Coordinates of C-alpha atoms in Angstrom, one line a residue:
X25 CA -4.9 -24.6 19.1
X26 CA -5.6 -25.0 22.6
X27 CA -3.1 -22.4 23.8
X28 CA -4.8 -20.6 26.6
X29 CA -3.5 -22.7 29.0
X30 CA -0.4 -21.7 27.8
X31 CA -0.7 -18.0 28.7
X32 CA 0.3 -16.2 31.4
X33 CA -0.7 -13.1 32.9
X34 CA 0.7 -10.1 31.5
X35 CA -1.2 -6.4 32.3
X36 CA -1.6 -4.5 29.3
X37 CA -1.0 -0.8 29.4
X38 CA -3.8 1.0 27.4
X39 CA -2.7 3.9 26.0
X40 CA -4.7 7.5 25.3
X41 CA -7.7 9.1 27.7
X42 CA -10.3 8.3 29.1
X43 CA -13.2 6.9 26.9
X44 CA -15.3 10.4 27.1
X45 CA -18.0 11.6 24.6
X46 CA -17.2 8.3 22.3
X47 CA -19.6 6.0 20.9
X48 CA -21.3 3.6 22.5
X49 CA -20.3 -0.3 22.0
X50 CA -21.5 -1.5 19.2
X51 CA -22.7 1.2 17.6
X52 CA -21.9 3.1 14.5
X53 CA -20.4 6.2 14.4
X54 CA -22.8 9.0 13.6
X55 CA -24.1 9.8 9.9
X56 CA -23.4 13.3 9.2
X57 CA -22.3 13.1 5.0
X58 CA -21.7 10.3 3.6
X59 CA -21.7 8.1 6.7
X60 CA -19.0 10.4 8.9
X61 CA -18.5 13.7 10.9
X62 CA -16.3 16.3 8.0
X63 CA -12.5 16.4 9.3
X64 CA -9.6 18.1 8.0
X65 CA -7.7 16.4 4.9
X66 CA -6.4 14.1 6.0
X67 CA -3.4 14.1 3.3
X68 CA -2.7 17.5 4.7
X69 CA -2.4 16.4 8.4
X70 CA 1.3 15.9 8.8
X71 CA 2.1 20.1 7.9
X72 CA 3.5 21.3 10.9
X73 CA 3.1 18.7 13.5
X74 CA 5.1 18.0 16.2
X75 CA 7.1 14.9 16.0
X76 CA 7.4 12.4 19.1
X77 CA 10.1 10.2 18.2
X78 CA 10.3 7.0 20.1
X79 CA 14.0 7.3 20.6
X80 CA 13.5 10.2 22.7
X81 CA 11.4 8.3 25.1
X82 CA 14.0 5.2 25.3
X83 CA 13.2 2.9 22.3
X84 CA 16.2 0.8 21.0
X85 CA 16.8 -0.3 17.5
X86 CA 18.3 -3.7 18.4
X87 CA 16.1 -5.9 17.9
X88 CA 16.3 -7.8 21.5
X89 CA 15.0 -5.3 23.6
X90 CA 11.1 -5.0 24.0
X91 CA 9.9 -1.2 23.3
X92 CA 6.5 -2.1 24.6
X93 CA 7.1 1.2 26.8
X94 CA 9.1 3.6 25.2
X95 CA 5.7 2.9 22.4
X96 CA 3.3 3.5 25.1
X97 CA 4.8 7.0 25.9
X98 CA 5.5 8.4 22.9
X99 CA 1.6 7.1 21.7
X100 CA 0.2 9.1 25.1
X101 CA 2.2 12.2 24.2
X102 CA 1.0 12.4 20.6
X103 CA -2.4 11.4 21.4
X104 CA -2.5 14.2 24.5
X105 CA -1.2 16.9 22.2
X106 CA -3.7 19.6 21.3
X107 CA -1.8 20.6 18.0
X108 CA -0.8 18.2 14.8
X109 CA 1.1 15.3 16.2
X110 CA 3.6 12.8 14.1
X111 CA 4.6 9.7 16.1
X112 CA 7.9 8.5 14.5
X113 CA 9.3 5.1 14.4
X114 CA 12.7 5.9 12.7
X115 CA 14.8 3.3 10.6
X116 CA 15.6 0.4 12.8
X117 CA 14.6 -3.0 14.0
X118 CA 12.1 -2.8 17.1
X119 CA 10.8 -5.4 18.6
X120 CA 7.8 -5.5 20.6
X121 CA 4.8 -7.6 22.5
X122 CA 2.0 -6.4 22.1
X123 CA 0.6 -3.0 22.4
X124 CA -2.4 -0.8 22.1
X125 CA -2.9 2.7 20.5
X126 CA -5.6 3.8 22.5
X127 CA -7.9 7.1 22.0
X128 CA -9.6 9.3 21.6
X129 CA -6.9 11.9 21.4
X130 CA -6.9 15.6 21.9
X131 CA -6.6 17.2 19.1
X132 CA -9.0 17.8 16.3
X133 CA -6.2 16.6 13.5
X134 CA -5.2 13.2 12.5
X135 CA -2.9 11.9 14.9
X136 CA 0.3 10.5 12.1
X137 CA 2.2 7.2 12.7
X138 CA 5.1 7.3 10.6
X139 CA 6.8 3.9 10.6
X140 CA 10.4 4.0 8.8
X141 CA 11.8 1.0 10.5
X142 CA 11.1 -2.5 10.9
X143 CA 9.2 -3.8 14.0
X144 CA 9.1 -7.3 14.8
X145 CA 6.7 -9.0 17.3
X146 CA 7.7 -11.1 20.2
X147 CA 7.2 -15.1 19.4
X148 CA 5.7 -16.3 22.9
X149 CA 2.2 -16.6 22.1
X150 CA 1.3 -16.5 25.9
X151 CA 2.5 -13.2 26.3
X152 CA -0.6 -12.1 24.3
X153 CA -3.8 -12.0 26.3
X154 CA -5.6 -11.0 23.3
X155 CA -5.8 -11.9 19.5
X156 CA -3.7 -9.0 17.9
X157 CA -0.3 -8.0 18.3
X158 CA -0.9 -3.7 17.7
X159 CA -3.9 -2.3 18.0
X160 CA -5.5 0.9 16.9
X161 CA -8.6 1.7 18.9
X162 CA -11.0 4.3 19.6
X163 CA -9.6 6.9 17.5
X164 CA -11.3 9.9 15.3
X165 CA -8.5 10.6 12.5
X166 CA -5.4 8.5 12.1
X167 CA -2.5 8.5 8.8
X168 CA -0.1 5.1 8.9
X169 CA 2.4 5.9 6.7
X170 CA 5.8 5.3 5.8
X171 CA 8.5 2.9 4.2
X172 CA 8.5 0.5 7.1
X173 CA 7.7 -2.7 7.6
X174 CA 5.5 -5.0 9.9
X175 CA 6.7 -8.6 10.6
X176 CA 4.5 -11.2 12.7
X177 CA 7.7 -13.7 12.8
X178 CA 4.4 -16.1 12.1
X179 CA 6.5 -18.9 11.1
X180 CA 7.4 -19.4 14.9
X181 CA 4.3 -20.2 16.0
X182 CA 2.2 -21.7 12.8
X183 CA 2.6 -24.7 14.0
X184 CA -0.2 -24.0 16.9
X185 CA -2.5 -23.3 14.2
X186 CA -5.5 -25.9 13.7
X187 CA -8.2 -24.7 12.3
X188 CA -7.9 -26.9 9.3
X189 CA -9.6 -30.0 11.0
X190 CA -10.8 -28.0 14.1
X191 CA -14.1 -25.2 13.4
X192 CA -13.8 -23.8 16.6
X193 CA -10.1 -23.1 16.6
X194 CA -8.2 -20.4 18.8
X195 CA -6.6 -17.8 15.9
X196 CA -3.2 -16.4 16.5
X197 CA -2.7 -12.5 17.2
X198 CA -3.5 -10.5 14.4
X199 CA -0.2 -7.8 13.1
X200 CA -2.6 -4.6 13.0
X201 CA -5.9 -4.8 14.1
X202 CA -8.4 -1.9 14.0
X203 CA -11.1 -1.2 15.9
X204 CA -13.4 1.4 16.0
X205 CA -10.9 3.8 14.1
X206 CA -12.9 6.0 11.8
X207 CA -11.3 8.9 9.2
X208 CA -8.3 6.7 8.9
X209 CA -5.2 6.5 5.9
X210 CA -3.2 3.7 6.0
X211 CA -0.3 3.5 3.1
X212 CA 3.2 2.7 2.2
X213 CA 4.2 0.2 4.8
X214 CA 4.4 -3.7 4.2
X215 CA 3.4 -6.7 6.6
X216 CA 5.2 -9.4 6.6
X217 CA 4.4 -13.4 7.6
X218 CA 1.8 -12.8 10.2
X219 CA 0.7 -15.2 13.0
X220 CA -3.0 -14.5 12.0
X221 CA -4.4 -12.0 9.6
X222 CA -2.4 -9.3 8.4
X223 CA -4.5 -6.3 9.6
X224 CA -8.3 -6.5 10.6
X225 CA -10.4 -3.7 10.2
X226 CA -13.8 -3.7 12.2
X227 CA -16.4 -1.8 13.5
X228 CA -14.3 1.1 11.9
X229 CA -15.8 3.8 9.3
X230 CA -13.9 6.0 6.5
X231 CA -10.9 3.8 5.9
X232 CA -8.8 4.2 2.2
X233 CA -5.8 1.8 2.3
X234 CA -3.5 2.1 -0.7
X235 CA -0.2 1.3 -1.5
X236 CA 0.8 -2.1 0.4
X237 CA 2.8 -5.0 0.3
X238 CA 1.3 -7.8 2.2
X239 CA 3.0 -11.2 2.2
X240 CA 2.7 -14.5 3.9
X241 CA 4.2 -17.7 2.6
X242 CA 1.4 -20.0 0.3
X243 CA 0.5 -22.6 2.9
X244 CA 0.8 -20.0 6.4
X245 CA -2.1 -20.7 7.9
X246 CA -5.0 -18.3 8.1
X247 CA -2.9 -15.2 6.5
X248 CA -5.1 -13.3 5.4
X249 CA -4.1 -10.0 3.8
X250 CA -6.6 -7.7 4.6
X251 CA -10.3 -8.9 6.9
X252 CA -13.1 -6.6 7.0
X253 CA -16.1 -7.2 9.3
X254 CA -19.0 -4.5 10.7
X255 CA -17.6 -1.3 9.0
X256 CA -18.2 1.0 6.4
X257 CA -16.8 3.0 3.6
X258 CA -13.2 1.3 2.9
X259 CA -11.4 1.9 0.2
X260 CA -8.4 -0.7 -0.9
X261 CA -6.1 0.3 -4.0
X262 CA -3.1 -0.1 -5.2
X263 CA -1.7 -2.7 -3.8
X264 CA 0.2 -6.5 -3.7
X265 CA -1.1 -8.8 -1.6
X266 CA 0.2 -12.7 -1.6
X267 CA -0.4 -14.8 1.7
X268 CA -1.8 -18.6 2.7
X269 CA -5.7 -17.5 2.6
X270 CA -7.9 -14.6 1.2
X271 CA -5.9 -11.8 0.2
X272 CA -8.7 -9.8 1.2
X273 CA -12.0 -11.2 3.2
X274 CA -15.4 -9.5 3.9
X275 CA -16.8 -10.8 6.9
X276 CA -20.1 -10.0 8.4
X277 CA -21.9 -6.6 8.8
X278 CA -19.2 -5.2 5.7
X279 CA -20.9 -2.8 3.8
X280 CA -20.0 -0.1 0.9
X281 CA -16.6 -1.8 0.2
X282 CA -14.5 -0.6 -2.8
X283 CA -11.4 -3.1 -3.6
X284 CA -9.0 -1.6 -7.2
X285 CA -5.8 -2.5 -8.2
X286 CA -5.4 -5.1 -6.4
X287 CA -2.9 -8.0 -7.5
X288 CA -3.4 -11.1 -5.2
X289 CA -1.3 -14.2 -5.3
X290 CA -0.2 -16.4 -3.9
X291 CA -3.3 -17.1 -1.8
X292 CA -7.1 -18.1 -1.6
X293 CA -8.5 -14.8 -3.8
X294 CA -11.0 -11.9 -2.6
X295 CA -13.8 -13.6 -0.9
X296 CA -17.1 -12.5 0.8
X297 CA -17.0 -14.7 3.7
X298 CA -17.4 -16.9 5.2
X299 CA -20.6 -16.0 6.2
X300 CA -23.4 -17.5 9.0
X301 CA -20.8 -19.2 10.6
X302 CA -22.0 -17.6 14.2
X303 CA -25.8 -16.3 15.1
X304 CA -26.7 -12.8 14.4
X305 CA -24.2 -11.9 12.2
X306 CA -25.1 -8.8 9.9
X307 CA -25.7 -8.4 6.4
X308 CA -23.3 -7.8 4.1
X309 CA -24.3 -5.3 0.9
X310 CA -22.7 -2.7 -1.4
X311 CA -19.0 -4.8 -2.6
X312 CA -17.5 -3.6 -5.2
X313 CA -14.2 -5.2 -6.9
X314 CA -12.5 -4.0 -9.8
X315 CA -9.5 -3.6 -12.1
X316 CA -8.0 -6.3 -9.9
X317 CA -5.4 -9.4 -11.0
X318 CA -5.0 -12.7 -9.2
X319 CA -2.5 -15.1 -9.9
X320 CA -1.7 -18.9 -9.5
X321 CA -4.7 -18.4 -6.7
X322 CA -6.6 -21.4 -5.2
X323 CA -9.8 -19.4 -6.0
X324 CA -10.9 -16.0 -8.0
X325 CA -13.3 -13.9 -6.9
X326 CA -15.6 -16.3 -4.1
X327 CA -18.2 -16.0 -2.3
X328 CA -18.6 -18.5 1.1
X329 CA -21.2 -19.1 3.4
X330 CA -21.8 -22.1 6.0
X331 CA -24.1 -24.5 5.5
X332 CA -26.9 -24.6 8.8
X333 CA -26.7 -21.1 9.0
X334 CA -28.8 -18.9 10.9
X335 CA -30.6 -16.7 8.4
X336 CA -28.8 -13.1 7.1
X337 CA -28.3 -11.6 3.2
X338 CA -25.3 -10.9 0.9
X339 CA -26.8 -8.6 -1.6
X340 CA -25.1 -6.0 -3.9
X341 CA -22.5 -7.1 -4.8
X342 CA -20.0 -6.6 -8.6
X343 CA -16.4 -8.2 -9.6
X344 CA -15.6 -6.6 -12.9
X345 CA -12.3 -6.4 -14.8
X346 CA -10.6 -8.5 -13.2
X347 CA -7.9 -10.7 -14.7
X348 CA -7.6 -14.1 -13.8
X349 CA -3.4 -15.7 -14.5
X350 CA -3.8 -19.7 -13.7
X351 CA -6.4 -19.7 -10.6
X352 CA -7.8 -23.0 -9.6
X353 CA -11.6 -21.5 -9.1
X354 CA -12.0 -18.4 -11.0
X355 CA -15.5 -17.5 -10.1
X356 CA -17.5 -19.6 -7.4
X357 CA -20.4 -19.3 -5.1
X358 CA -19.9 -21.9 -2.6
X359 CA -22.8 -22.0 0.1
X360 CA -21.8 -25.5 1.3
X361 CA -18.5 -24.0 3.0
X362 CA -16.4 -25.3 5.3
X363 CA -18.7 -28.4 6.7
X364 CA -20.1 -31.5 5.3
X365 CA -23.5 -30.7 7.6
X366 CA -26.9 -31.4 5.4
X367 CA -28.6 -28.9 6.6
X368 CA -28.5 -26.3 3.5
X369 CA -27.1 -22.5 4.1
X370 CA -30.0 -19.9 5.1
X371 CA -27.5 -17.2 4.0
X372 CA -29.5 -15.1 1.2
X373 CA -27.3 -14.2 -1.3
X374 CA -28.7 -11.6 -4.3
X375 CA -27.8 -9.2 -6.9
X376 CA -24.1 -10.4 -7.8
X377 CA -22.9 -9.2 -11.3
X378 CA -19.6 -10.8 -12.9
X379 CA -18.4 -8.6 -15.9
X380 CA -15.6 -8.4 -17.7
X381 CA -13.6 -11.3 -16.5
X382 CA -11.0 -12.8 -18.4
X383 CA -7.9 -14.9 -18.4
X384 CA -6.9 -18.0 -17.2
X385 CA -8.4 -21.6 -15.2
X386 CA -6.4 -24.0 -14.1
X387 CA -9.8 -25.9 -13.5
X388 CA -12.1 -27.5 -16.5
X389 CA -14.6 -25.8 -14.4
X390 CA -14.1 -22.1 -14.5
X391 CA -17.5 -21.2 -13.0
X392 CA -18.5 -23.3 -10.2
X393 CA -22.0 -21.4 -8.5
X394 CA -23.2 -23.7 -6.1
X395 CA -26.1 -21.6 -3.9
X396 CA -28.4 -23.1 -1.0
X397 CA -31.4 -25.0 -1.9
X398 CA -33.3 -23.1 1.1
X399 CA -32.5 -19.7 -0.6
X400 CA -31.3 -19.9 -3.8
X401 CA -29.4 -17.5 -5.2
X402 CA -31.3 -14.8 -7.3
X403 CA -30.3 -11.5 -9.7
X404 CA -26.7 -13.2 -10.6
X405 CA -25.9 -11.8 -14.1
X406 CA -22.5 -12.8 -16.0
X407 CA -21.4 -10.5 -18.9
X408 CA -18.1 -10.7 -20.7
X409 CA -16.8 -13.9 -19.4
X410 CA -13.5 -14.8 -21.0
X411 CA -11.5 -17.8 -19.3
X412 CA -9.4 -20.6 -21.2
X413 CA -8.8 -23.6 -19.8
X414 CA -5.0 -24.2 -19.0
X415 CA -4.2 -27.5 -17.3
X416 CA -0.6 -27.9 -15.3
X417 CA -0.9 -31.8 -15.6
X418 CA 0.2 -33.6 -18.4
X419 CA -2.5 -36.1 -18.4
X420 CA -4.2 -36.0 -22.5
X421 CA -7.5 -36.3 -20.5
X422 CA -7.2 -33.5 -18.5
X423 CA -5.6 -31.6 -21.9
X424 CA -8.8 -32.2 -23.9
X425 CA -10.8 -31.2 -21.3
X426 CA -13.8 -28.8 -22.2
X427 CA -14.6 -25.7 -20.3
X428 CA -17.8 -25.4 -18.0
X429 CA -19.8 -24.2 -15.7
X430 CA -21.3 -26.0 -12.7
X431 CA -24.7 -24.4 -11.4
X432 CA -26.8 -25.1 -8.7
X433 CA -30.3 -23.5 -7.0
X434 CA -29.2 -20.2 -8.8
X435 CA -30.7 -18.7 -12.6
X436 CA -28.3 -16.9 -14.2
X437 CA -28.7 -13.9 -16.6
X438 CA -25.4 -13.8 -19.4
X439 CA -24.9 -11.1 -21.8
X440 CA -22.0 -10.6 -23.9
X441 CA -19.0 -13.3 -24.8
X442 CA -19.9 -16.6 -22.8
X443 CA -16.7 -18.7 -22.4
X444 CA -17.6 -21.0 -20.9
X445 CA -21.0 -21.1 -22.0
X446 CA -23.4 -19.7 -19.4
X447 CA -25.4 -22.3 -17.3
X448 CA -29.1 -22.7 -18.7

């Protein structure tokens, strides 16, 4: 995209304390049950707090002015308080650049962002020194709730985006971006047409996200709903997602992720990946997707590595009951991502189980596993598999076509009803 020559200099107030007692970069937060330190409920943490509106300290529901500020204080007064503190964004239209919620905060509760209103980003990309618009960081015990909603204004500045012919592109500020956030809620708002991703999570722990309305417009670049990279134990339910690219995406270092309830589309399906894009990336293990629908998707349920890739695993791994309404790829495996290089994917990928996944293709070939010849793929199982073939063309060729599955440098185990019929 070539855009930082484009930016100016623009300080960036962090907000919170000092960065005493917290982990160190790069690590991961310390294994006490289950992978975190015991809090207080978190459902219960809104009882009794005190509220910091952001009209008190000079925020204006206009939409013109910038609340960059009046954000910043009311964020430092919540996060200094030593008892239960609810940061309120009241019913309105805010607009804002960007701005960082910065810990760790005082108090032993959840800190609460209650969003009501509507906040809108500022559309000068060189006012952002960084990739993401808000930012939650540093921070033991956070609740985003509300009936609010969260609007990139992406379609100002999609236009910039190129990573479509260029690998090494620039992305565009993510809307919510958390990092190193552990003990977190995030439910009820809605994100809407993003510059980048929706909201990242990463290097984060103990995040349950339920309840959302994420959407992006089919071909917005690079919207995806929902990216996970280098955390742990997150929980996505109950929630519509429909943007131009994965609704949701596992990245690198993702492990113990539970997705339910999800309906996706428009958009390019749950994927795992891409993965070995960069060196050193970490494994990815313990993905678990369920009870989810996708509809008039580009793919199903993917998995994506590079091809050249430096070597790293993608093990562990289930889709089961998931309903597939007119998706162009239903289930695929595709370790030749994103490149036409020769040299094949070193990207290990093992132990993935399809069950009970039925519905609709809008492809003659429904299940399209197409793993590296350096490391083939090993332990993938198929049970249940129910997909017709519906084409939206009105050639009699494509009509008459018969169902199938494409394998490649993969042996497949099937049990149960095989439509199509299970590669040999």
């Amino acid at each position: 995209m070539a855009i930082a020559g484009r930016c100016k200099v623009k300080t960036v107030v962090l907000l919170g304390l000092a960065l005493l007692s917290f982990v160190a970069e790069g690590a991961v937060p310390e294994v006490r049950r289950h992978g975190f330190r015991v809090r207080r409920n978190l459902a219960d943490a809104d009882a009794d707090a005190t509220v910091f509106d952001v009209m008190t300290y000079g925020a204006k529901a206009d939409g013109k002015t910038d609340n960059f500020e009046p954000f910043v204080k009311a964020w430092k007064a919540a996060c200094s308080a030593s008892a239960p503190a609810t940061l309120v964004i009241p019913r309105g239209t805010y607009l804002t650049g960007q701005v960082v919620f910065q810990g760790p905060c005082k108090s032993s509760n959840p800190v609460t962002v209650k969003i009501e209103g509507t906040i809108k980003a500022t559309t000068d990309i060189s006012e952002y020194p960084t990739a993401e618009w808000i930012l939650f960081e540093l921070i033991d015990g956070l609740i985003i709730t509300g009936s609010g909603t969260i609007d990139g204004q992406g379609a100002s500045v999609w236009g910039y985006n190129d990573c479509s012919h260029n690998s090494g592109c620039q992305l565009l500020p993510v809307s919510i971006k958390f990092h190193r956030v552990n003990n977190s809620v995030v439910n009820g708002i809605s994100s809407v047409n993003a510059k980048s991703f929706h909201m990242f999570i990463t290097r984060s722990a103990n995040i349950t996200v339920h309840d959302l309305n994420i959407t992006a417009p089919a071909k917005s670049p690079n919207t995806d709903g929902i990216h996970i990279s280098s955390s742990s134990f997150v929980n996505i339910t109950n929630s519509n997602i429909g943007t131009g690219d994965d609704c949701i995406s596992i990245g690198q270092g993702a492990t113990n992720i539970s997705i339910s309830s999800v309906f996706c589309g428009p958009g390019h399906g749950i994927s795992i990946g891409s993965l070995g894009k960069y060196k050193d990336e970490e494994d990815v293990s313990g993905i678990v997707v369920k009870n989810c629908t996708l509809s008039n998707t580009t793919n199903g349920v993917r998995i994506k590595t590079w091809p050249g890739s430096p070597p790293s695993q993608a093990s562990s791994i289930t889709f089961q009951d998931i309903v597939m309404d007119m998706v162009q790829n239903p289930i695929i495996i595709d370790q030749n991502y994103g490149s036409h290089k020769s040299a094949p994917s070193r990207v290990k990928v093992s132990d993935v189980h399809y069950k009970n996944i039925r519905g609709t293709s809008k492809s003659p070939v429904a299940v399209s596993l197409s793993c590296s010849s350096e490391v083939p793929c090993q332990g993938v199982q198929l049970v249940d598999i129910d997909l017709a073939y519906k084409s939206v063309r009105k050639s009699k060729r494509m009509q008459n076509s018969t169902l199938s599955a494409s394998c490649l440098n993969v042996k497949v185990t099937s049990g149960g009803k095989q439509n199509p019929p299970a590669c040999p």
